[in-house]
Amino acid sequence: MADPAKFYLSYNQIHKTVKRLSEEIKSTGYDPDVIVAIGTGGFIPARMLKTYINRPIYTVGISYYDENDKPKDAPEKVQWIDEVENKLEGRKVLLVDEVDDSRITLEYCLRELLSHKPAEISVAVLHNKNKLKEGVIPDEVSHYFVGNELEDIWICYPWDAVDIDEQEKMAHTQ
Ligand code: G4P
Ligand code: MG
């Protein structure tokens, strides 16, 4: 059931946000060698971004919440790019995720990736929630790109929709 207190987005709206984000990234001259997508929310945005910034996409999976939606003590790797980690050394990396919420997962990923000595690392998120953050973006990160700044509300992404027609309808009435 659609909940009017939540913020619904369509694929079309997200595609346009990604396009804008790509233009902002290009305007700074940041030209990544590789994209790293944080799964699973970052997978589809990273693929959309590839349409505008055509680079190989590596994926990582991090879980910070348990099966009861309670935060764990620390994020855990569900899937990691062990076999390609060494390919990050000396490369320019763009880390992509859908939402910057607590920032804990983002910080964890950034620190892990930084330990593999990339030439440079930047991060791009579709949405940043304006709230007190528990994590920090490390100083070594050269750019932080945001599609849209939002208040602290629950965002419903189309890839989570069970009823995509209802999702589209909600996305267009908000
Ligand atoms: P952060 O560093 O990016 O801020 O992430 P944080 O640890 O705070 O929590 C991340 C998890 O919570 C992610 O999912 C993220 O997708 C989800 N999340 C946070 N806010 C929202 C929201 O408004 N809407 C939706 N749909 N998800 C949100 P995850 O459990 O790590 O994995 P996955 O869902 O990406 O597979
Ligand atoms: Mg999620």
mmCIF file of C-alpha atoms and ligand atoms in Angstrom:
data_model
loop_
_atom_site.group_PDB
_atom_site.id
_atom_site.type_symbol
_atom_site.label_atom_id
_atom_site.label_comp_id
_atom_site.label_asym_id
_atom_site.label_seq_id
_atom_site.Cartn_x
_atom_site.Cartn_y
_atom_site.Cartn_z
ATOM 1 C CA MET A 1 0.000 0.000 0.000
ATOM 2 C CA ALA A 2 1.293 3.447 -0.893
ATOM 3 C CA ASP A 3 2.077 5.636 2.107
ATOM 4 C CA PRO A 4 1.724 9.387 1.503
ATOM 5 C CA ALA A 5 4.325 10.083 4.211
ATOM 6 C CA LYS A 6 6.977 8.480 2.018
ATOM 7 C CA PHE A 7 8.680 9.914 -1.023
ATOM 8 C CA TYR A 8 8.112 7.883 -4.215
ATOM 9 C CA LEU A 9 10.311 8.113 -7.283
ATOM 10 C CA SER A 10 9.940 6.799 -10.819
ATOM 11 C CA TYR A 11 12.690 5.355 -13.011
ATOM 12 C CA ASN A 12 12.248 8.355 -15.272
ATOM 13 C CA GLN A 13 12.856 10.833 -12.423
ATOM 14 C CA ILE A 14 15.904 8.867 -11.284
ATOM 15 C CA HIS A 15 17.313 8.712 -14.803
ATOM 16 C CA LYS A 16 17.109 12.517 -15.013
ATOM 17 C CA THR A 17 18.779 12.883 -11.609
ATOM 18 C CA VAL A 18 21.579 10.592 -12.805
ATOM 19 C CA LYS A 19 21.996 12.617 -15.989
ATOM 20 C CA ARG A 20 22.283 15.840 -13.992
ATOM 21 C CA LEU A 21 24.722 14.165 -11.618
ATOM 22 C CA SER A 22 26.876 13.039 -14.565
ATOM 23 C CA GLU A 23 26.941 16.589 -15.902
ATOM 24 C CA GLU A 24 28.032 17.902 -12.516
ATOM 25 C CA ILE A 25 30.775 15.255 -12.315
ATOM 26 C CA LYS A 26 32.021 16.126 -15.807
ATOM 27 C CA SER A 27 31.926 19.855 -15.069
ATOM 28 C CA THR A 28 34.484 19.382 -12.288
ATOM 29 C CA GLY A 29 36.805 17.504 -14.661
ATOM 30 C CA TYR A 30 36.703 14.389 -12.467
ATOM 31 C CA ASP A 31 37.266 11.553 -14.927
ATOM 32 C CA PRO A 32 37.133 8.184 -13.138
ATOM 33 C CA ASP A 33 38.827 5.039 -14.471
ATOM 34 C CA VAL A 34 36.359 2.782 -12.667
ATOM 35 C CA ILE A 35 32.968 2.952 -11.006
ATOM 36 C CA VAL A 36 32.336 1.000 -7.804
ATOM 37 C CA ALA A 37 28.651 0.443 -6.992
ATOM 38 C CA ILE A 38 27.481 -0.314 -3.459
ATOM 39 C CA GLY A 39 24.804 -3.007 -3.617
ATOM 40 C CA THR A 40 22.148 -3.376 -3.917
ATOM 41 C CA GLY A 41 20.751 0.161 -4.003
ATOM 42 C CA GLY A 42 23.704 1.514 -5.982
ATOM 43 C CA PHE A 43 23.536 -1.082 -8.781
ATOM 44 C CA ILE A 44 20.838 0.488 -10.962
ATOM 45 C CA PRO A 45 22.027 4.106 -10.457
ATOM 46 C CA ALA A 46 25.582 3.008 -11.385
ATOM 47 C CA ARG A 47 24.292 1.340 -14.566
ATOM 48 C CA MET A 48 22.311 4.465 -15.492
ATOM 49 C CA LEU A 49 25.421 6.551 -14.883
ATOM 50 C CA LYS A 50 27.402 4.339 -17.266
ATOM 51 C CA THR A 51 25.216 5.680 -20.083
ATOM 52 C CA TYR A 52 26.844 9.089 -19.475
ATOM 53 C CA ILE A 53 30.177 8.085 -17.928
ATOM 54 C CA ASN A 54 31.172 4.866 -19.650
ATOM 55 C CA ARG A 55 33.535 3.070 -17.305
ATOM 56 C CA PRO A 56 33.755 -0.496 -15.963
ATOM 57 C CA ILE A 57 31.531 -1.094 -12.929
ATOM 58 C CA TYR A 58 32.738 -3.151 -9.977
ATOM 59 C CA THR A 59 30.272 -4.012 -7.256
ATOM 60 C CA VAL A 60 30.479 -4.442 -3.512
ATOM 61 C CA GLY A 61 27.800 -5.570 -1.080
ATOM 62 C CA ILE A 62 27.707 -4.307 2.476
ATOM 63 C CA SER A 63 25.192 -5.209 5.123
ATOM 64 C CA TYR A 64 24.767 -3.018 8.147
ATOM 65 C CA TYR A 65 21.276 -4.077 9.186
ATOM 66 C CA ASP A 66 20.303 -7.534 10.417
ATOM 67 C CA GLU A 67 17.207 -9.507 9.411
ATOM 68 C CA ASN A 68 15.152 -7.501 11.964
ATOM 69 C CA ASP A 69 16.268 -4.184 10.453
ATOM 70 C CA LYS A 70 18.449 -3.454 13.512
ATOM 71 C CA PRO A 71 21.906 -1.984 12.903
ATOM 72 C CA LYS A 72 24.806 -4.397 13.463
ATOM 73 C CA ASP A 73 27.878 -3.360 15.475
ATOM 74 C CA ALA A 74 29.665 -2.562 12.244
ATOM 75 C CA PRO A 75 28.975 -2.983 8.535
ATOM 76 C CA GLU A 76 29.869 -6.409 7.127
ATOM 77 C CA LYS A 77 31.016 -7.349 3.664
ATOM 78 C CA VAL A 78 28.465 -9.512 1.862
ATOM 79 C CA GLN A 79 30.337 -9.379 -1.399
ATOM 80 C CA TRP A 80 33.657 -7.739 -2.089
ATOM 81 C CA ILE A 81 35.888 -7.178 -5.077
ATOM 82 C CA ASP A 82 38.801 -9.266 -3.808
ATOM 83 C CA GLU A 83 39.950 -10.341 -7.228
ATOM 84 C CA VAL A 84 39.926 -6.814 -8.590
ATOM 85 C CA GLU A 85 41.003 -4.923 -5.479
ATOM 86 C CA ASN A 86 44.504 -4.664 -6.884
ATOM 87 C CA LYS A 87 43.021 -3.015 -9.976
ATOM 88 C CA LEU A 88 42.071 -0.038 -7.829
ATOM 89 C CA GLU A 89 45.650 0.877 -7.003
ATOM 90 C CA GLY A 90 46.622 4.024 -8.877
ATOM 91 C CA ARG A 91 43.175 4.346 -10.478
ATOM 92 C CA LYS A 92 40.589 7.086 -10.184
ATOM 93 C CA VAL A 93 37.515 5.623 -8.515
ATOM 94 C CA LEU A 94 33.934 6.866 -8.428
ATOM 95 C CA LEU A 95 31.914 5.207 -5.652
ATOM 96 C CA VAL A 96 28.160 5.202 -6.355
ATOM 97 C CA ASP A 97 25.238 4.628 -4.008
ATOM 98 C CA GLU A 98 21.579 5.564 -4.049
ATOM 99 C CA VAL A 99 21.283 7.311 -0.688
ATOM 100 C CA ASP A 100 23.486 8.934 1.921
ATOM 101 C CA ASP A 101 21.533 8.264 5.101
ATOM 102 C CA SER A 102 23.526 7.638 8.305
ATOM 103 C CA ARG A 103 26.740 7.685 6.208
ATOM 104 C CA ILE A 104 28.047 4.651 8.105
ATOM 105 C CA THR A 105 28.100 2.311 5.096
ATOM 106 C CA LEU A 106 29.567 5.003 2.871
ATOM 107 C CA GLU A 107 32.378 5.750 5.310
ATOM 108 C CA TYR A 108 33.127 2.039 5.698
ATOM 109 C CA CYS A 109 33.329 1.532 1.922
ATOM 110 C CA LEU A 110 35.407 4.643 1.352
ATOM 111 C CA ARG A 111 37.948 3.615 4.006
ATOM 112 C CA GLU A 112 38.175 0.077 2.637
ATOM 113 C CA LEU A 113 38.663 1.336 -0.910
ATOM 114 C CA LEU A 114 41.203 3.957 0.235
ATOM 115 C CA SER A 115 43.271 1.159 1.775
ATOM 116 C CA HIS A 116 43.854 -0.112 -1.785
ATOM 117 C CA LYS A 117 45.606 3.132 -2.687
ATOM 118 C CA PRO A 118 43.501 4.548 -5.513
ATOM 119 C CA ALA A 119 45.022 7.577 -7.259
ATOM 120 C CA GLU A 120 41.864 9.453 -6.315
ATOM 121 C CA ILE A 121 38.420 8.619 -5.015
ATOM 122 C CA SER A 122 35.127 10.507 -5.227
ATOM 123 C CA VAL A 123 31.612 9.584 -4.258
ATOM 124 C CA ALA A 124 28.273 10.150 -6.009
ATOM 125 C CA VAL A 125 24.857 9.562 -4.437
ATOM 126 C CA LEU A 126 21.404 10.164 -5.886
ATOM 127 C CA HIS A 127 20.096 11.545 -2.617
ATOM 128 C CA ASN A 128 21.502 12.986 0.560
ATOM 129 C CA LYS A 129 19.245 13.182 3.584
ATOM 130 C CA ASN A 130 19.794 16.330 5.581
ATOM 131 C CA LYS A 131 20.246 14.950 9.089
ATOM 132 C CA LEU A 132 22.904 14.447 11.707
ATOM 133 C CA LYS A 133 25.383 11.967 10.202
ATOM 134 C CA GLU A 134 26.995 9.157 12.175
ATOM 135 C CA GLY A 135 29.676 8.557 9.566
ATOM 136 C CA VAL A 136 32.098 10.992 7.927
ATOM 137 C CA ILE A 137 33.395 11.362 4.410
ATOM 138 C CA PRO A 138 37.182 10.926 4.827
ATOM 139 C CA ASP A 139 39.350 13.943 3.931
ATOM 140 C CA GLU A 140 41.082 11.976 1.154
ATOM 141 C CA VAL A 141 37.819 11.912 -0.839
ATOM 142 C CA SER A 142 38.187 14.555 -3.531
ATOM 143 C CA HIS A 143 34.541 15.151 -4.514
ATOM 144 C CA TYR A 144 31.165 14.428 -3.009
ATOM 145 C CA PHE A 145 28.454 14.607 -5.707
ATOM 146 C CA VAL A 146 24.753 14.705 -4.789
ATOM 147 C CA GLY A 147 21.770 14.463 -7.144
ATOM 148 C CA ASN A 148 19.215 15.900 -4.704
ATOM 149 C CA GLU A 149 19.273 17.108 -1.136
ATOM 150 C CA LEU A 150 16.251 15.799 0.787
ATOM 151 C CA GLU A 151 14.807 16.049 4.251
ATOM 152 C CA ASP A 152 14.972 12.973 6.478
ATOM 153 C CA ILE A 153 12.077 10.977 4.999
ATOM 154 C CA TRP A 154 11.827 7.439 3.659
ATOM 155 C CA ILE A 155 12.490 7.300 -0.077
ATOM 156 C CA CYS A 156 10.717 4.592 -2.097
ATOM 157 C CA TYR A 157 12.839 3.603 -5.084
ATOM 158 C CA PRO A 158 11.145 2.027 -8.108
ATOM 159 C CA TRP A 159 13.328 -1.110 -7.959
ATOM 160 C CA ASP A 160 11.757 -1.897 -4.556
ATOM 161 C CA ALA A 161 8.206 -1.524 -5.877
ATOM 162 C CA VAL A 162 5.990 -4.599 -5.825
ATOM 163 C CA ASP A 163 3.375 -2.703 -7.830
ATOM 164 C CA ILE A 164 5.250 -0.545 -10.353
ATOM 165 C CA ASP A 165 2.053 1.122 -11.642
ATOM 166 C CA GLU A 166 1.165 2.264 -8.124
ATOM 167 C CA GLN A 167 4.774 3.472 -7.684
ATOM 168 C CA GLU A 168 4.565 5.518 -10.908
ATOM 169 C CA LYS A 169 1.232 6.980 -9.869
ATOM 170 C CA MET A 170 2.585 8.033 -6.457
ATOM 171 C CA ALA A 171 5.762 9.428 -8.021
ATOM 172 C CA HIS A 172 3.729 11.696 -10.270
ATOM 173 C CA THR A 173 1.305 12.974 -7.671
ATOM 174 C CA GLN A 174 3.923 14.173 -5.177
HETATM 175 P P1 G4P B 1 24.748 5.213 4.169
HETATM 176 O O1 G4P B 1 26.156 5.029 4.654
HETATM 177 O O2 G4P B 1 24.685 5.177 2.657
HETATM 178 O O3 G4P B 1 24.093 6.413 4.753
HETATM 179 O O4 G4P B 1 23.918 3.960 4.541
HETATM 180 P P2 G4P B 1 23.346 3.398 5.978
HETATM 181 O O5 G4P B 1 24.408 2.550 6.576
HETATM 182 O O6 G4P B 1 22.778 4.500 6.771
HETATM 183 O O7 G4P B 1 22.132 2.505 5.557
HETATM 184 C C1 G4P B 1 22.084 2.027 4.336
HETATM 185 C C2 G4P B 1 20.922 1.109 4.091
HETATM 186 O O8 G4P B 1 19.667 1.757 4.364
HETATM 187 C C3 G4P B 1 20.983 0.868 2.629
HETATM 188 O O9 G4P B 1 20.425 -0.350 2.266
HETATM 189 C C4 G4P B 1 20.095 1.976 2.100
HETATM 190 O O10 G4P B 1 19.628 1.616 0.838
HETATM 191 C C5 G4P B 1 18.989 1.976 3.141
HETATM 192 N N1 G4P B 1 18.239 3.249 3.193
HETATM 193 C C6 G4P B 1 18.491 4.324 3.967
HETATM 194 N N2 G4P B 1 17.575 5.281 3.758
HETATM 195 C C7 G4P B 1 16.723 4.792 2.815
HETATM 196 C C8 G4P B 1 15.526 5.318 2.189
HETATM 197 O O11 G4P B 1 15.073 6.440 2.446
HETATM 198 N N3 G4P B 1 14.921 4.513 1.296
HETATM 199 C C9 G4P B 1 15.378 3.252 0.977
HETATM 200 N N4 G4P B 1 14.695 2.562 0.080
HETATM 201 N N5 G4P B 1 16.502 2.721 1.553
HETATM 202 C C10 G4P B 1 17.143 3.491 2.462
HETATM 203 P P3 G4P B 1 21.084 -1.735 2.596
HETATM 204 O O12 G4P B 1 20.217 -2.384 3.598
HETATM 205 O O13 G4P B 1 22.517 -1.565 2.919
HETATM 206 O O14 G4P B 1 21.048 -2.505 1.280
HETATM 207 P P4 G4P B 1 20.246 -2.380 -0.070
HETATM 208 O O15 G4P B 1 18.840 -2.048 0.261
HETATM 209 O O16 G4P B 1 20.923 -1.265 -0.821
HETATM 210 O O17 G4P B 1 20.391 -3.681 -0.687
HETATM 211 MG MG MG B 2 18.357 -0.357 0.721
#
